[in-house]
Amino acid sequence: MPEPFVAYLRVYEPLSSFEPPLREEVDAAVERGSVDPFDAGLWEQHLWLRSQLAAPPRLLPGENADGEVQGVGGVLVLAPEDVPTAPAATVGPGPLVCPLDVHGRAAAALVGFLGDADVPLRTAALPESVDKARTRAGAVVSELSGGAVHVLSSTWTVPLPWFVVVDPTERCVFTEPDRRRVCWRVAMADARRRVARAHSVSKQSIGDDGPTQILKETGRWLERFHPHSAVELDYGGLVQLMTQSDLDADTSAEDVHAIVDAMEADDAEEVATRYEQLRDFWSEFAAREHHN
């Protein structure tokens, strides 16, 4: 089964920064063994499939038949020395841990689906329990109001504002046949600084909507975590769609940073040129969503 065609923006917090009782759950998950980052998408997919094949099926992955959550679930672990930092940024102490938060993320996705989908589709997906599903998923999302999920995901493409977070020169590419991955890692302080600058420039250049709104939301999300955390942008399963020539031609991070610089310099021609390069590169992958 192929890995889901999903890209991720993740936050890894120092293990010491988690407060009880979550700390005990995260400690236990780390002791059980972290999820292999190359297999994170498949791990999440299998967790969801198990929830649907259970008897009776579970509404959300990571819970039992009564809707009770079964611990923190899977975690990813990262060492501070694997995170490039600017001179003023601090990461750690280690280990850095990213709870995959599949239960909360699934609940948020279900709330969105129930709000956006047409009635026939909602009824087909949840023929006997639409109201119950809405209430339970809404309750899970409400419990997240004091914190935040550590993972944002996007199907079939990478939201272009996410590239603002990273240093274009720090891309990690793994191209072994069965171990392909593209990711960037960055200190939280550097990520917040880049997002804040891009948001300010974008707001002055194009107003409050579109990319500016995404940057605003991303900045607010980052502020909810420990300042010595790390942030990771991971192409996830999207790398399955990319050939080696695609990876060689991918200048997305460079292009996004150049767009921010060009907007600040009021260089409309450079903005248009860079945006056209991004559109040409990502349109092929976006088109596959419609084919599916």
Tab-separated table of C-alpha atoms in Angstrom:
chain	number	residue	atom	x	y	z
A	1	MET	CA	0.000	0.000	0.000
A	2	PRO	CA	1.508	3.397	-0.957
A	3	GLU	CA	2.152	5.986	1.697
A	4	PRO	CA	-0.588	8.667	1.798
A	5	PHE	CA	0.191	11.627	-0.459
A	6	VAL	CA	0.487	13.995	2.490
A	7	ALA	CA	3.066	16.639	3.460
A	8	TYR	CA	3.664	17.683	7.064
A	9	LEU	CA	4.719	20.657	9.167
A	10	ARG	CA	5.753	19.329	12.583
A	11	VAL	CA	6.925	20.722	15.915
A	12	TYR	CA	9.308	18.782	18.160
A	13	GLU	CA	9.336	20.033	21.766
A	14	PRO	CA	11.940	19.227	24.434
A	15	LEU	CA	10.694	16.228	26.401
A	16	SER	CA	11.298	18.182	29.612
A	17	SER	CA	8.806	20.872	28.540
A	18	PHE	CA	5.721	18.612	28.620
A	19	GLU	CA	3.536	19.084	31.707
A	20	PRO	CA	1.919	16.214	33.685
A	21	PRO	CA	-0.116	14.152	33.004
A	22	LEU	CA	0.887	14.461	29.334
A	23	ARG	CA	4.550	14.153	30.326
A	24	GLU	CA	4.021	10.639	31.675
A	25	GLU	CA	2.201	9.579	28.486
A	26	VAL	CA	4.908	11.020	26.243
A	27	ASP	CA	7.623	9.379	28.384
A	28	ALA	CA	5.874	6.032	27.978
A	29	ALA	CA	5.561	6.490	24.209
A	30	VAL	CA	9.262	7.319	23.895
A	31	GLU	CA	10.155	4.243	25.955
A	32	ARG	CA	7.998	2.026	23.718
A	33	GLY	CA	9.971	3.293	20.734
A	34	SER	CA	9.476	6.208	18.374
A	35	VAL	CA	7.901	5.940	14.939
A	36	ASP	CA	10.375	5.798	12.048
A	37	PRO	CA	10.021	9.184	10.285
A	38	PHE	CA	10.280	7.435	6.920
A	39	ASP	CA	7.146	5.455	7.835
A	40	ALA	CA	5.126	8.091	9.711
A	41	GLY	CA	2.458	8.396	7.015
A	42	LEU	CA	1.990	4.629	6.807
A	43	TRP	CA	1.869	4.396	10.614
A	44	GLU	CA	-0.959	6.930	10.724
A	45	GLN	CA	-2.762	5.204	7.851
A	46	HIS	CA	-2.593	1.811	9.583
A	47	LEU	CA	-3.846	3.307	12.841
A	48	TRP	CA	-6.886	4.704	11.033
A	49	LEU	CA	-7.536	1.429	9.190
A	50	ARG	CA	-7.415	-0.515	12.469
A	51	SER	CA	-9.978	1.850	13.941
A	52	GLN	CA	-12.355	1.246	11.029
A	53	LEU	CA	-11.862	-2.536	10.962
A	54	ALA	CA	-12.458	-2.910	14.704
A	55	ALA	CA	-15.719	-4.403	15.939
A	56	PRO	CA	-17.523	-2.116	16.362
A	57	PRO	CA	-15.659	0.476	14.237
A	58	ARG	CA	-14.166	3.414	16.133
A	59	LEU	CA	-15.200	6.924	15.182
A	60	LEU	CA	-11.638	8.237	15.617
A	61	PRO	CA	-8.274	6.461	15.581
A	62	GLY	CA	-6.607	6.014	18.940
A	63	GLU	CA	-9.791	5.463	20.976
A	64	ASN	CA	-11.715	2.455	22.242
A	65	ALA	CA	-15.354	1.549	21.599
A	66	ASP	CA	-16.479	3.936	24.366
A	67	GLY	CA	-14.622	6.860	22.841
A	68	GLU	CA	-11.853	6.852	25.454
A	69	VAL	CA	-8.399	7.832	24.197
A	70	GLN	CA	-5.750	5.120	24.423
A	71	GLY	CA	-2.719	7.151	25.539
A	72	VAL	CA	-0.700	9.635	23.523
A	73	GLY	CA	-0.090	7.246	20.625
A	74	GLY	CA	2.982	7.442	18.420
A	75	VAL	CA	5.803	9.951	18.673
A	76	LEU	CA	8.702	11.073	16.516
A	77	VAL	CA	12.021	11.810	18.224
A	78	LEU	CA	14.770	14.158	17.061
A	79	ALA	CA	18.188	15.088	18.480
A	80	PRO	CA	18.979	18.819	18.877
A	81	GLU	CA	22.250	18.394	16.952
A	82	ASP	CA	20.228	17.395	13.876
A	83	VAL	CA	18.585	20.839	13.755
A	84	PRO	CA	20.478	23.661	11.976
A	85	THR	CA	20.255	26.935	13.913
A	86	ALA	CA	21.127	30.576	13.471
A	87	PRO	CA	23.671	31.927	16.031
A	88	ALA	CA	21.002	33.389	18.340
A	89	ALA	CA	18.702	30.344	18.333
A	90	THR	CA	18.635	27.562	20.931
A	91	VAL	CA	17.183	24.077	20.523
A	92	GLY	CA	16.761	21.559	23.309
A	93	PRO	CA	17.650	20.028	25.595
A	94	GLY	CA	17.014	16.705	23.926
A	95	PRO	CA	15.362	14.514	23.209
A	96	LEU	CA	12.967	16.550	21.086
A	97	VAL	CA	9.583	14.846	20.775
A	98	CYS	CA	6.710	15.296	18.330
A	99	PRO	CA	3.485	13.537	19.434
A	100	LEU	CA	1.665	12.611	16.235
A	101	ASP	CA	-1.678	13.646	17.784
A	102	VAL	CA	-3.637	11.487	15.332
A	103	HIS	CA	-6.747	11.448	17.538
A	104	GLY	CA	-7.018	15.253	17.741
A	105	ARG	CA	-6.085	15.771	14.095
A	106	ALA	CA	-8.683	13.222	12.973
A	107	ALA	CA	-11.339	14.955	15.090
A	108	ALA	CA	-10.502	18.350	13.548
A	109	ALA	CA	-10.656	16.843	10.065
A	110	LEU	CA	-14.024	15.227	10.831
A	111	VAL	CA	-15.432	18.536	12.091
A	112	GLY	CA	-14.302	20.167	8.855
A	113	PHE	CA	-15.792	17.366	6.753
A	114	LEU	CA	-19.148	17.524	8.523
A	115	GLY	CA	-19.222	21.290	8.072
A	116	ASP	CA	-18.294	21.337	4.385
A	117	ALA	CA	-19.623	18.111	2.855
A	118	ASP	CA	-23.041	17.912	1.213
A	119	VAL	CA	-25.774	16.111	3.142
A	120	PRO	CA	-25.806	12.976	0.903
A	121	LEU	CA	-22.054	12.549	1.356
A	122	ARG	CA	-22.257	13.045	5.129
A	123	THR	CA	-25.094	10.536	5.334
A	124	ALA	CA	-23.220	7.987	3.231
A	125	ALA	CA	-20.083	8.309	5.353
A	126	LEU	CA	-21.944	8.239	8.703
A	127	PRO	CA	-25.412	6.879	7.927
A	128	GLU	CA	-26.625	6.426	11.515
A	129	SER	CA	-24.617	8.835	13.628
A	130	VAL	CA	-23.954	12.210	11.984
A	131	ASP	CA	-25.125	14.219	14.992
A	132	LYS	CA	-23.297	11.942	17.429
A	133	ALA	CA	-20.120	12.147	15.368
A	134	ARG	CA	-20.321	15.935	15.213
A	135	THR	CA	-20.793	16.201	18.982
A	136	ARG	CA	-17.984	13.825	19.869
A	137	ALA	CA	-15.492	15.234	17.364
A	138	GLY	CA	-16.356	18.773	18.460
A	139	ALA	CA	-15.687	17.838	22.071
A	140	VAL	CA	-12.236	16.481	21.176
A	141	VAL	CA	-11.385	19.666	19.260
A	142	SER	CA	-12.581	21.784	22.209
A	143	GLU	CA	-10.172	19.924	24.488
A	144	LEU	CA	-7.345	21.073	22.210
A	145	SER	CA	-8.152	24.753	22.788
A	146	GLY	CA	-5.610	24.994	25.596
A	147	GLY	CA	-2.868	23.437	23.469
A	148	ALA	CA	-2.272	22.579	19.867
A	149	VAL	CA	-1.618	19.543	17.716
A	150	HIS	CA	2.062	19.154	16.904
A	151	VAL	CA	1.444	18.282	13.246
A	152	LEU	CA	-0.202	20.137	10.368
A	153	SER	CA	-0.783	18.187	7.155
A	154	SER	CA	-1.657	18.919	3.549
A	155	THR	CA	-2.741	16.436	0.869
A	156	TRP	CA	-1.259	16.394	-2.650
A	157	THR	CA	0.743	19.589	-2.271
A	158	VAL	CA	2.718	21.783	0.134
A	159	PRO	CA	1.129	25.133	1.076
A	160	LEU	CA	3.632	27.621	-0.331
A	161	PRO	CA	3.707	29.807	2.832
A	162	TRP	CA	5.158	26.831	4.723
A	163	PHE	CA	8.429	27.281	2.823
A	164	VAL	CA	8.892	30.624	4.581
A	165	VAL	CA	9.708	28.686	7.763
A	166	VAL	CA	12.837	26.969	6.442
A	167	ASP	CA	16.342	27.864	5.298
A	168	PRO	CA	16.389	26.880	1.597
A	169	THR	CA	20.023	25.733	1.842
A	170	GLU	CA	19.332	23.197	4.610
A	171	ARG	CA	17.235	20.708	2.640
A	172	CYS	CA	17.792	17.034	3.511
A	173	VAL	CA	17.214	14.605	0.641
A	174	PHE	CA	17.248	10.813	1.077
A	175	THR	CA	16.965	8.913	-2.204
A	176	GLU	CA	17.522	5.242	-1.335
A	177	PRO	CA	14.963	3.128	-3.266
A	178	ASP	CA	12.855	2.219	-0.229
A	179	ARG	CA	13.857	5.170	1.966
A	180	ARG	CA	13.030	8.347	0.070
A	181	ARG	CA	12.431	11.563	1.979
A	182	VAL	CA	12.728	15.339	1.593
A	183	CYS	CA	12.661	17.549	4.676
A	184	TRP	CA	13.980	20.690	6.350
A	185	ARG	CA	14.577	21.257	10.071
A	186	VAL	CA	14.811	24.625	11.764
A	187	ALA	CA	14.974	26.097	15.259
A	188	MET	CA	11.688	27.493	16.550
A	189	ALA	CA	13.195	30.965	17.054
A	190	ASP	CA	14.324	31.071	13.416
A	191	ALA	CA	10.934	29.797	12.196
A	192	ARG	CA	9.008	32.432	14.168
A	193	ARG	CA	11.306	35.210	12.959
A	194	ARG	CA	10.915	34.242	9.296
A	195	VAL	CA	7.149	33.856	9.520
A	196	ALA	CA	6.750	37.208	11.303
A	197	ARG	CA	8.784	39.013	8.651
A	198	ALA	CA	6.976	37.295	5.752
A	199	HIS	CA	3.585	38.079	7.295
A	200	SER	CA	4.457	41.757	7.674
A	201	VAL	CA	5.759	42.007	4.092
A	202	SER	CA	2.824	40.053	2.642
A	203	LYS	CA	0.251	42.149	4.517
A	204	GLN	CA	1.732	45.368	3.192
A	205	SER	CA	2.021	43.996	-0.340
A	206	ILE	CA	-1.191	42.020	-0.948
A	207	GLY	CA	-3.430	42.609	2.086
A	208	ASP	CA	-4.844	40.282	4.710
A	209	ASP	CA	-6.185	37.395	2.630
A	210	GLY	CA	-4.677	34.348	0.944
A	211	PRO	CA	-1.018	33.679	1.837
A	212	THR	CA	-1.075	36.442	4.446
A	213	GLN	CA	-3.837	34.668	6.363
A	214	ILE	CA	-1.962	31.359	6.219
A	215	LEU	CA	1.178	33.057	7.531
A	216	LYS	CA	-0.816	34.646	10.347
A	217	GLU	CA	-2.320	31.298	11.356
A	218	THR	CA	1.052	29.554	11.091
A	219	GLY	CA	2.670	32.183	13.310
A	220	ARG	CA	-0.046	31.796	15.946
A	221	TRP	CA	0.367	28.020	15.831
A	222	LEU	CA	4.142	28.224	16.342
A	223	GLU	CA	3.697	30.550	19.316
A	224	ARG	CA	1.862	27.807	21.222
A	225	PHE	CA	4.981	25.680	21.631
A	226	HIS	CA	8.165	25.846	23.705
A	227	PRO	CA	10.600	28.472	22.350
A	228	HIS	CA	13.451	25.936	22.215
A	229	SER	CA	11.512	23.520	19.993
A	230	ALA	CA	12.381	22.484	16.446
A	231	VAL	CA	10.177	22.711	13.352
A	232	GLU	CA	10.248	20.263	10.455
A	233	LEU	CA	8.796	20.572	6.952
A	234	ASP	CA	8.497	17.094	5.436
A	235	TYR	CA	7.282	16.217	1.933
A	236	GLY	CA	6.041	12.920	3.387
A	237	GLY	CA	4.285	10.722	0.845
A	238	LEU	CA	4.468	13.388	-1.870
A	239	VAL	CA	8.026	12.287	-2.575
A	240	GLN	CA	6.582	9.097	-4.101
A	241	LEU	CA	5.230	11.248	-6.933
A	242	MET	CA	8.607	12.839	-7.655
A	243	THR	CA	11.332	11.584	-9.942
A	244	GLN	CA	14.981	12.410	-9.379
A	245	SER	CA	14.691	15.115	-12.037
A	246	ASP	CA	11.750	16.598	-10.096
A	247	LEU	CA	13.862	16.717	-6.942
A	248	ASP	CA	16.745	18.305	-8.836
A	249	ALA	CA	14.410	20.944	-10.312
A	250	ASP	CA	12.660	21.724	-7.035
A	251	THR	CA	13.564	25.271	-5.967
A	252	SER	CA	10.343	25.886	-4.050
A	253	ALA	CA	11.954	27.167	-0.847
A	254	GLU	CA	14.307	29.436	-2.765
A	255	ASP	CA	11.439	30.772	-4.855
A	256	VAL	CA	9.203	31.531	-1.865
A	257	HIS	CA	11.979	33.368	-0.039
A	258	ALA	CA	12.770	35.297	-3.228
A	259	ILE	CA	9.104	36.291	-3.513
A	260	VAL	CA	9.147	37.712	0.015
A	261	ASP	CA	12.310	39.682	-0.785
A	262	ALA	CA	10.815	40.911	-4.063
A	263	MET	CA	7.568	42.009	-2.409
A	264	GLU	CA	9.592	43.934	0.160
A	265	ALA	CA	11.517	45.595	-2.692
A	266	ASP	CA	8.293	46.221	-4.635
A	267	ASP	CA	9.650	44.167	-7.565
A	268	ALA	CA	6.449	42.895	-9.190
A	269	GLU	CA	8.278	41.332	-12.128
A	270	GLU	CA	10.409	39.112	-9.877
A	271	VAL	CA	7.331	38.107	-7.868
A	272	ALA	CA	5.528	37.086	-11.065
A	273	THR	CA	8.519	35.146	-12.409
A	274	ARG	CA	9.058	33.199	-9.205
A	275	TYR	CA	5.353	32.497	-8.745
A	276	GLU	CA	5.144	31.147	-12.299
A	277	GLN	CA	8.022	28.754	-11.536
A	278	LEU	CA	6.206	27.516	-8.438
A	279	ARG	CA	2.912	27.132	-10.281
A	280	ASP	CA	4.551	25.162	-13.082
A	281	PHE	CA	6.318	22.833	-10.657
A	282	TRP	CA	3.399	22.078	-8.314
A	283	SER	CA	0.554	22.080	-10.854
A	284	GLU	CA	1.531	18.600	-12.072
A	285	PHE	CA	1.123	17.162	-8.586
A	286	ALA	CA	-2.044	19.123	-7.832
A	287	ALA	CA	-3.597	17.781	-11.044
A	288	ARG	CA	-3.248	14.243	-9.771
A	289	GLU	CA	-5.699	15.022	-6.981
A	290	HIS	CA	-8.395	15.739	-9.583
A	291	HIS	CA	-7.507	12.545	-11.467
A	292	ASN	CA	-8.127	10.627	-8.245
